[in-house]
Amino acid sequence: MAPIDPHSFTDSTHPLATHVSLTLYVDFSTSTIHGSALISLPNPHSGALSLDTRSLTIHSIRDPISLSSIPYSISPPDPIKGCHVTVSLSNHTSFLVLYSTSPSSSALQWLLPWQTFNKKYPFVYTQCQAIHARSVFPCQDTPAARVRYSCRINIPRQLSAVMSARHVERRAPLSQEAAALVCDSSLWCSEERVVEEFEMEQPVPPYLFAFAVGELGFREVGPRTRVYAEAVPGLLDDAAREFAGTEDMIRQGEQLFGPYEWERFDLLVLPPSFPYGGMENPRMVFLTPTVIKGDASGAQVVAHELAHSWTGNLITNKTNDHFWLNEGFTTYAERRIVEAVQGEDRATLNIGIGWKGLNEEMERFQDKMEFTKLKTNQEGVDPDDVYSQVPYEKGFQFLWRIERQIGRPAFDEFLKKYIATFKFQSIDTQTFLDFLKANIPGIEKDIDLELWTEGTGIPPDAYEPVSNIYTNIVSLANEFKLGRMPREDEVADWQGQEWELYLENLPKSVETSQVLALDERYRLSESKDYEVKVAFLQMAISSKCRDKYGEVEKTLKEVGRMKYLRPLYTALVQGTGKEEEKILAERVFAEACDFYHPIAKGVVASIFAKHL
């Protein structure tokens, strides 16, 4: 076997699928999906073909025309990769897999009515990055394998579906569609059910497959953009206001990086359990409700996901070892869009927060410096366990370093050429470096490319941002260490990002009285901006300010975004003399874990395994 990806059983000697046609029956009563996947190959193939699955029951694999059985075998599950399905083909150009998901699918979160905003209907959504598409349908689950797909999804009539694909139609179920499923045609064709059809005509990596089913509404916010969310008027209105500037950002992105290739740029605000800030699913970006802050600053997350439309979705890292090609480029692109739309000061604050975060990741990985490299070796490693700001922020710093070397106009031309050359391809770090050296001759003499991509830590020519507002905030943070709190006139025009940068630059641990005094004056523990609230609560935990532990518990129970869970749970359980905090962490997790997405549950469990 010749694997092409440390996280997949996909074999480099086998053909890669060109199209997958999915038929899905969503069963809320059992938290399962009964499905079929018609997998098409570029040419007739005889011999073995490897697929990835996790927590799937394969009922049969058939010839799609004769419906005769095709032999297959399934390996015992690997703790990271799941199961290796080997299909034995005989001159087949396609084959049909009949399967069911399980309630423990790592990509799917099933929400009961009480876990939604309206508390009336259930809700389900996917999160397939990094290696979870295999728990929704059998596939070659590697970003090296780009595939087109179509999907018909059968759901309760009161609900609607959205997907990272073009919506074709909403219609009554047809009885012949059930023939390819293990569910009965009377279930498929029930008067209580409806079918939504979708088509993705462009080849995408499997981790960008996404759907959500629930009681959804929407608001139009631009010629290419609707904001979807649960059908709660206040939520939809708040989201529409927060993301009103989306079309301006799309136009700026097109000026910087070339045409927007995906037609629509719709947004879905998910329930609070969504484990990420955003997920760049093409045509339908998924967002946490924590980005709705009331001051349009949440649009920076949208800018990041929009930037992925070029870097990540159009050009994709070949494997997770090269994740920086997705996230470093996108962080750079996001900041260019933010600078154009919101101004240089906003972009500089964004860079400053990222710089602080990058330095903190160096501490986190001090015993695993492999994961401070841009080009990593993740053989035998779960990508969710080593997810960090390194590919984002060190990747950004590398590209920013190149921009400083050759000048912005030249770098802009290089970026456009890079995107035009590699669009709809999956590439690795060496491919990028070869292209860089070919198009900017002599760059390797000015910048140590090997140190930047394969070296550990932060290179000496990385760059802390400089601006008046950034310097002022950092100096105010330094004065706090000497006992001086900022005056109200000094912070009068601060938004969430200014407070976040200020808190990130305070000592990790201060006197309890200082924590209480800061909160009494500025009510940071009650901030509606979770970036501010969580940064403050981290300091409160480190300072053993137990008066604020009630707010810590409340926060851990109301949001499932891993950006907030990871630091708060870590602060509670890391280090000695934390018995009370550890008991609190274990109790809160036991009470809240049913609310968390499976990926987030796994991350918290790994923090506990390390520190408890």
XYZ file of C-alpha atoms in Angstrom:
612
model
C 0.000 0.000 0.000
C 1.226 3.509 -0.874
C -0.706 6.021 1.264
C -0.709 9.625 0.098
C -1.801 11.098 3.424
C -0.891 10.159 7.037
C -4.576 10.521 7.978
C -6.146 8.449 5.176
C -6.128 4.914 3.772
C -6.333 6.365 0.231
C -3.742 4.622 -1.946
C -1.661 6.564 -4.467
C -1.777 3.618 -6.910
C -5.609 3.694 -7.004
C -7.707 6.091 -9.111
C -9.284 9.050 -7.310
C -13.066 9.359 -7.506
C -14.364 12.156 -9.747
C -17.973 12.315 -8.463
C -20.059 11.112 -5.533
C -23.869 11.023 -5.707
C -25.374 10.886 -2.220
C -28.890 9.921 -1.174
C -29.476 10.620 2.530
C -32.434 9.914 4.834
C -32.096 11.975 8.030
C -33.621 10.116 10.998
C -33.820 12.405 14.033
C -35.496 9.702 16.147
C -32.331 7.539 16.105
C -29.691 10.246 15.385
C -28.643 8.383 12.261
C -28.541 8.861 8.503
C -29.373 6.004 6.131
C -27.485 6.683 2.946
C -26.114 5.525 -0.341
C -23.022 6.813 -2.105
C -22.636 6.248 -5.844
C -18.888 6.685 -6.349
C -17.669 7.332 -9.922
C -14.127 6.796 -11.191
C -12.374 8.460 -14.149
C -11.816 5.114 -15.966
C -12.778 1.432 -15.559
C -10.798 -0.072 -12.664
C -10.055 -3.659 -11.723
C -8.568 -4.637 -8.376
C -8.605 -3.068 -4.936
C -9.833 0.437 -4.149
C -9.406 1.902 -0.642
C -11.975 4.047 1.169
C -12.044 5.701 4.598
C -14.960 5.238 6.997
C -15.519 5.914 10.693
C -18.505 4.716 12.756
C -20.368 3.694 9.576
C -22.269 0.435 9.085
C -21.722 -0.777 5.515
C -24.796 -2.825 4.501
C -23.631 -3.740 1.006
C -21.591 -2.585 -1.985
C -23.220 -3.152 -5.386
C -22.849 -2.727 -9.095
C -25.133 0.297 -9.765
C -26.646 -1.225 -12.938
C -27.094 -4.928 -12.120
C -27.303 -4.353 -8.319
C -25.136 -7.491 -7.909
C -22.892 -7.546 -4.847
C -19.276 -6.390 -5.060
C -16.850 -8.023 -2.589
C -15.291 -5.816 0.082
C -13.496 -6.065 3.414
C -13.335 -3.754 6.431
C -10.339 -3.460 8.757
C -10.631 -3.116 12.539
C -10.846 0.599 13.443
C -7.671 2.630 13.783
C -8.056 5.130 16.677
C -7.234 8.086 14.396
C -8.070 7.029 10.855
C -11.123 4.847 11.455
C -11.740 1.810 9.219
C -10.067 0.858 5.943
C -12.654 -0.404 3.453
C -11.153 -2.322 0.516
C -13.522 -2.735 -2.446
C -12.649 -5.413 -5.053
C -13.655 -4.017 -8.444
C -13.843 -5.751 -11.835
C -13.651 -3.235 -14.668
C -16.017 -0.888 -12.802
C -16.350 2.831 -13.537
C -18.685 3.261 -10.537
C -20.035 1.397 -7.509
C -22.828 1.931 -4.977
C -22.260 1.798 -1.202
C -25.321 1.357 1.052
C -24.603 2.407 4.615
C -25.866 4.008 7.830
C -24.127 6.470 10.139
C -24.092 5.950 13.889
C -25.145 8.344 16.674
C -21.440 8.609 17.559
C -20.439 9.995 14.143
C -17.591 12.422 14.810
C -18.806 14.905 12.151
C -22.471 15.103 13.111
C -24.015 16.936 16.018
C -27.645 16.109 16.700
C -29.409 18.735 18.804
C -32.641 18.054 20.640
C -35.312 20.773 20.497
C -34.337 22.140 23.942
C -30.772 22.717 22.685
C -31.922 25.093 19.915
C -32.953 28.757 20.077
C -36.665 28.143 19.422
C -36.793 24.911 21.491
C -39.393 23.528 19.047
C -37.630 21.295 16.472
C -34.412 19.249 16.399
C -31.316 20.353 14.450
C -28.355 18.529 12.894
C -25.185 19.844 11.267
C -21.816 18.569 10.060
C -18.228 19.583 10.764
C -16.006 17.514 8.447
C -12.617 19.216 8.842
C -10.089 17.797 9.404
C -10.829 14.066 8.897
C -14.509 13.606 9.713
C -16.233 13.419 6.285
C -15.608 9.650 6.520
C -18.131 9.487 9.382
C -20.881 10.896 7.102
C -20.185 8.920 3.893
C -17.493 6.475 2.687
C -14.857 8.399 0.726
C -11.198 8.959 -0.049
C -11.015 11.358 2.883
C -7.893 13.305 2.032
C -7.648 16.879 0.708
C -5.518 15.410 -2.104
C -8.725 13.845 -3.516
C -10.917 16.628 -4.895
C -14.378 15.449 -5.954
C -17.647 16.809 -7.355
C -20.851 15.701 -5.675
C -24.617 15.798 -5.773
C -26.956 15.112 -2.879
C -30.642 14.517 -2.291
C -31.468 14.718 1.383
C -34.811 13.541 2.814
C -35.882 15.541 5.882
C -39.004 16.304 7.966
C -41.332 18.648 6.063
C -41.310 21.371 8.776
C -37.541 21.755 8.418
C -35.230 22.910 5.650
C -31.702 22.005 4.596
C -28.700 24.045 3.477
C -25.526 22.621 1.988
C -22.101 23.642 0.699
C -23.473 23.261 -2.833
C -25.958 24.833 -5.249
C -29.579 24.316 -4.213
C -31.459 22.631 -7.072
C -34.982 22.149 -5.721
C -37.239 21.245 -2.807
C -39.788 18.600 -3.820
C -41.809 15.562 -2.824
C -39.882 12.264 -2.427
C -40.007 9.739 -5.310
C -40.530 6.057 -4.505
C -37.760 4.821 -6.854
C -35.190 6.839 -4.859
C -35.680 4.559 -1.841
C -34.507 1.511 -3.835
C -30.898 2.537 -3.286
C -31.365 2.763 0.489
C -31.782 0.452 3.455
C -34.810 2.432 4.644
C -38.316 1.438 3.577
C -39.989 3.336 0.709
C -42.936 4.093 3.011
C -40.524 6.031 5.241
C -38.854 7.781 2.301
C -42.202 8.760 0.730
C -44.051 9.676 3.923
C -46.269 12.750 3.612
C -44.324 14.143 6.564
C -41.087 14.210 4.511
C -39.595 16.380 1.759
C -36.465 16.084 -0.405
C -33.957 18.897 -0.931
C -31.536 18.480 -3.860
C -28.077 20.027 -4.171
C -25.241 19.973 -6.707
C -21.551 20.887 -6.310
C -20.150 21.218 -9.832
C -16.605 22.159 -8.782
C -14.137 19.618 -7.385
C -13.657 20.112 -3.634
C -11.786 18.184 -0.915
C -14.104 15.991 1.217
C -13.606 18.108 4.361
C -15.587 20.882 2.626
C -18.734 18.733 2.412
C -21.304 20.260 4.768
C -24.995 20.418 5.483
C -27.366 21.544 8.211
C -31.030 20.687 8.786
C -33.321 22.639 11.103
C -35.989 25.302 11.351
C -34.104 27.880 9.284
C -34.847 31.420 8.178
C -32.733 33.926 6.247
C -32.123 37.590 5.491
C -30.741 39.007 2.224
C -27.601 41.059 2.913
C -26.170 41.441 -0.595
C -26.465 40.360 -4.225
C -24.466 37.181 -3.515
C -25.202 36.698 0.174
C -27.977 35.504 2.427
C -27.509 35.038 6.164
C -29.265 31.900 7.408
C -29.908 30.992 11.041
C -32.577 29.395 13.142
C -35.881 31.156 12.429
C -35.644 33.613 15.332
C -36.291 37.190 14.103
C -33.927 38.820 16.625
C -31.069 36.450 15.784
C -31.546 36.883 12.028
C -31.705 40.679 12.340
C -28.578 40.824 14.526
C -26.702 38.602 12.066
C -27.832 40.691 9.082
C -26.569 43.873 10.792
C -23.224 42.289 11.783
C -22.530 41.035 8.252
C -24.044 43.915 6.246
C -20.625 44.748 4.752
C -20.040 41.310 3.224
C -20.388 42.369 -0.436
C -17.738 45.080 0.073
C -15.389 42.384 1.374
C -16.099 40.072 -1.582
C -15.272 42.915 -4.000
C -12.033 43.691 -2.134
C -11.133 40.004 -2.241
C -11.693 39.942 -6.005
C -9.491 43.013 -6.475
C -6.708 41.389 -4.490
C -6.920 37.752 -5.576
C -8.949 37.493 -8.784
C -12.520 36.391 -9.594
C -14.738 34.836 -6.916
C -15.293 31.354 -8.398
C -18.152 30.029 -6.225
C -21.154 32.165 -7.366
C -22.831 32.466 -3.910
C -21.299 33.423 -0.555
C -24.041 32.550 1.922
C -23.599 32.394 5.700
C -25.191 30.076 8.258
C -25.139 31.076 11.938
C -25.245 27.795 13.848
C -26.337 27.036 17.422
C -23.798 27.944 20.169
C -22.331 24.411 20.292
C -20.549 24.870 16.919
C -16.893 24.076 17.746
C -15.144 26.644 15.507
C -15.381 30.371 14.844
C -16.181 29.668 11.234
C -15.878 26.911 8.646
C -15.204 27.908 5.072
C -17.599 25.494 3.364
C -17.897 26.800 -0.229
C -21.129 28.687 -0.984
C -22.315 28.207 2.640
C -19.927 29.372 5.372
C -20.778 28.050 8.851
C -20.375 30.498 11.758
C -20.592 30.452 15.548
C -23.143 32.887 17.019
C -20.290 34.254 19.197
C -19.113 36.290 16.172
C -22.281 38.426 16.402
C -20.874 41.134 18.652
C -23.016 44.113 17.691
C -20.108 46.230 16.442
C -19.399 44.602 13.038
C -16.047 43.275 14.349
C -17.411 39.754 13.903
C -17.106 40.454 10.197
C -13.368 39.752 10.565
C -14.205 36.057 10.975
C -16.307 36.345 7.803
C -13.307 38.002 6.095
C -11.202 34.977 7.057
C -13.741 32.465 5.729
C -14.200 34.568 2.577
C -10.432 34.598 2.002
C -10.557 30.789 2.047
C -12.596 31.042 -1.170
C -9.217 31.575 -2.842
C -6.697 30.030 -0.431
C -7.944 26.742 0.978
C -10.983 26.063 -1.186
C -9.531 27.009 -4.576
C -5.965 25.942 -3.696
C -5.861 23.305 -0.962
C -3.123 21.769 1.184
C -2.458 18.233 -0.098
C -2.418 16.837 3.454
C -2.703 18.266 6.967
C 1.129 18.285 7.164
C 0.885 21.375 4.921
C -2.079 23.014 6.703
C -0.254 26.361 6.718
C -0.871 26.605 2.949
C -4.573 26.896 3.787
C -4.414 28.954 6.957
C -1.290 31.097 6.642
C -2.355 32.362 3.228
C -5.919 32.890 4.430
C -4.815 34.834 7.519
C -2.687 37.057 5.283
C -5.594 37.493 2.838
C -8.068 38.180 5.683
C -5.881 40.992 7.032
C -5.532 42.546 3.601
C -9.354 42.535 3.234
C -9.805 43.954 6.765
C -7.221 46.677 6.034
C -9.036 47.652 2.826
C -12.527 47.661 4.388
C -11.948 48.629 8.053
C -8.600 50.444 7.935
C -4.951 49.855 8.814
C -5.399 50.222 12.596
C -7.931 47.345 12.678
C -5.615 45.120 10.637
C -2.678 45.976 12.935
C -4.688 45.077 16.048
C -5.580 41.787 14.374
C -1.873 41.121 13.667
C -0.945 42.075 17.247
C -3.440 39.650 18.777
C -2.123 36.979 16.416
C 1.489 37.723 17.381
C 0.666 37.252 21.056
C -1.187 34.028 20.249
C 1.775 32.686 18.246
C 4.127 33.290 21.171
C 1.717 31.476 23.519
C 1.650 28.459 21.170
C 5.443 28.230 21.515
C 4.892 27.675 25.252
C 2.118 25.135 24.622
C 4.323 23.043 22.313
C 7.597 23.408 24.197
C 7.695 19.601 24.592
C 6.476 18.967 21.016
C 8.360 21.507 18.928
C 7.584 19.539 15.739
C 4.220 21.287 15.797
C 5.791 24.746 15.760
C 7.003 24.043 12.206
C 5.019 25.110 9.159
C 5.654 21.799 7.383
C 4.882 19.172 10.027
C 4.999 15.385 10.292
C 1.606 14.244 11.631
C 2.060 10.502 11.145
C 0.210 8.803 14.031
C -1.151 12.155 15.311
C -4.793 13.239 15.432
C -4.930 16.645 13.677
C -7.612 17.837 16.130
C -5.153 17.309 19.030
C -2.448 19.548 17.515
C -4.740 22.185 15.984
C -3.207 25.556 16.883
C -2.499 29.117 15.769
C 0.935 28.124 14.389
C -0.133 27.436 10.770
C -2.236 30.616 10.847
C 0.157 33.051 12.488
C 3.590 31.669 11.579
C 2.257 31.136 8.056
C 1.070 34.752 8.006
C 4.446 35.956 9.288
C 6.265 34.018 6.525
C 4.151 35.600 3.779
C 4.405 39.029 5.415
C 8.189 38.572 5.450
C 8.150 37.884 1.685
C 5.944 40.946 1.126
C 8.385 43.146 3.056
C 11.286 41.770 1.025
C 9.864 42.338 -2.465
C 7.294 45.071 -1.790
C 3.521 44.860 -1.776
C 2.868 45.526 -5.503
C 5.217 42.698 -6.543
C 3.782 40.375 -3.899
C 0.219 41.132 -5.044
C 1.152 40.146 -8.606
C 2.788 36.966 -7.290
C -0.336 36.054 -5.286
C -2.661 36.475 -8.274
C -0.384 34.331 -10.426
C -0.125 31.675 -7.689
C -3.917 31.443 -7.371
C -4.478 31.365 -11.154
C -1.808 28.664 -11.579
C -2.965 26.234 -8.891
C -6.735 26.809 -8.636
C -8.778 23.630 -8.096
C -5.575 21.771 -7.170
C -4.176 20.358 -3.917
C -0.484 21.131 -3.403
C 2.314 20.709 -0.846
C 4.924 23.038 0.645
C 7.637 22.087 -1.848
C 5.356 22.938 -4.783
C 4.795 26.388 -3.272
C 8.516 26.951 -2.629
C 9.451 25.874 -6.180
C 6.850 28.299 -7.574
C 8.120 31.072 -5.267
C 11.742 30.612 -6.349
C 10.802 30.402 -10.034
C 8.763 33.614 -9.906
C 10.902 35.647 -7.484
C 14.458 34.729 -8.502
C 17.007 34.957 -5.694
C 14.398 35.039 -2.889
C 16.192 32.122 -1.187
C 19.291 34.332 -0.810
C 17.298 36.996 1.067
C 15.027 34.761 3.176
C 15.944 31.419 4.768
C 13.042 29.466 3.259
C 14.076 26.196 4.893
C 14.257 27.790 8.352
C 10.800 29.303 7.880
C 9.090 26.127 6.656
C 11.015 23.339 8.416
C 12.528 25.077 11.429
C 10.952 25.065 14.892
C 9.981 28.160 16.849
C 9.660 31.734 15.571
C 12.366 32.840 13.089
C 14.406 35.919 14.049
C 13.080 37.905 11.062
C 9.439 37.521 12.148
C 7.926 40.890 12.960
C 5.860 42.308 15.791
C 3.468 44.921 14.366
C 4.086 48.628 14.915
C 1.396 51.313 15.154
C 0.461 54.040 17.603
C -2.683 52.263 18.793
C -0.870 48.918 19.214
C 2.055 50.486 21.111
C -0.311 52.478 23.341
C -2.314 49.381 24.365
C 0.806 47.325 25.109
C 2.274 50.166 27.212
C -1.000 50.448 29.183
C -0.800 46.699 29.819
C 2.765 47.127 31.091
C 1.583 49.869 33.458
C -1.009 47.472 34.925
C 1.901 45.329 36.077
C 3.012 48.361 38.103
C -0.449 48.709 39.633
C -2.043 51.320 37.326
C -5.400 50.566 35.762
C -6.317 52.411 32.542
C -8.464 55.508 33.048
C -11.927 55.620 31.504
C -10.920 58.381 29.078
C -8.028 56.180 27.847
C -10.366 53.324 26.909
C -13.474 55.305 25.929
C -13.294 54.360 22.244
C -12.045 50.793 22.734
C -13.892 47.962 21.055
C -13.467 44.262 21.737
C -10.168 43.922 19.871
C -8.486 46.664 21.910
C -9.585 44.985 25.154
C -8.514 41.600 23.868
C -5.028 42.870 23.018
C -4.785 44.618 26.405
C -5.787 41.483 28.348
C -3.503 39.242 26.278
C -0.540 41.421 27.283
C -1.273 41.402 31.030
C 0.610 38.959 33.278
C -1.008 35.519 33.363
C -1.424 35.783 37.124
C -1.999 38.921 39.212
C -3.372 39.703 42.659
C -7.027 38.719 43.163
C -7.753 42.284 44.253
C -6.475 43.583 40.882
C -8.740 41.177 38.979
C -11.762 42.274 41.010
C -10.925 45.987 40.686
C -10.505 45.723 36.894
C -13.822 43.888 36.577
C -15.639 46.255 38.912
C -14.646 49.204 36.752
C -15.060 47.668 33.258
C -17.370 44.620 33.721
C -15.143 42.461 31.494
C -16.527 39.184 32.883
C -19.933 40.236 31.552
C -18.702 41.310 28.114
C -20.853 40.233 25.161
C -17.583 39.776 23.254
C -16.392 36.281 24.150
C -12.802 37.065 23.101
C -12.714 39.684 25.882
C -14.670 37.642 28.413
C -12.552 34.488 27.978
C -9.233 36.371 28.090
C -10.380 37.969 31.358
C -11.632 34.682 32.841
C -8.318 32.969 32.016
C -6.560 35.604 34.110
C -9.150 35.185 36.870
C -8.518 31.406 37.013
C -4.720 31.835 36.965
C -5.046 34.363 39.801
C -7.384 32.016 41.738
C -10.064 34.685 41.791
C -12.786 32.278 42.868
C -15.445 35.006 42.850
C -15.408 34.669 39.041
C -15.661 30.845 38.857
C -19.451 31.080 38.526
C -18.953 33.101 35.336
C -16.376 30.531 34.128
C -18.933 27.733 34.636
C -21.675 29.713 32.879
C -19.404 30.403 29.890
C -18.340 26.747 29.551
C -21.997 25.715 29.532
C -23.273 28.250 26.998
C -20.685 28.020 24.183
C -19.013 25.061 22.520
C -16.393 26.948 20.499
C -13.030 25.230 21.088
C -11.183 28.549 21.018
C -12.843 29.230 24.404
C -13.113 25.698 25.813
C -9.439 24.850 25.340
C -7.918 27.781 27.324
C -10.552 27.768 30.096
C -10.419 24.024 30.779
C -6.603 24.085 30.488
C -6.354 26.981 32.968
C -8.548 25.033 35.422
C -6.592 21.744 35.341
C -2.998 22.666 34.458
C -0.426 22.911 37.250
C -0.249 22.068 40.943
C -2.402 23.216 43.862
C -5.513 23.227 41.682
C -7.672 20.623 43.437
C -10.749 22.859 43.683
C -10.354 23.972 40.070
C -9.921 20.395 38.810
C -13.083 19.258 40.599
C -14.925 22.221 39.059
C -13.629 21.360 35.561
C -14.667 17.712 35.807
C -18.124 18.568 37.133
C -18.784 21.242 34.497
C -17.644 18.933 31.680
C -19.851 16.108 32.961
C -22.837 18.477 32.960
C -22.040 20.247 29.670
C -20.564 17.533 27.440
C -23.892 16.556 25.847
C -24.059 20.131 24.558
C -20.596 19.963 22.903
C -19.887 18.763 19.355
C -18.012 15.387 19.281
C -14.792 17.118 18.107
C -14.914 19.521 21.076
C -15.647 16.667 23.509
C -12.552 14.874 22.242
C -10.359 17.962 22.680
C -11.497 18.507 26.298
C -11.027 14.788 27.039
C -7.433 14.994 25.744
C -6.749 18.034 27.990
C -8.018 16.039 30.981
C -5.963 12.979 29.967
C -2.818 15.129 29.961
C -3.379 17.018 33.225
C -5.663 14.929 35.486
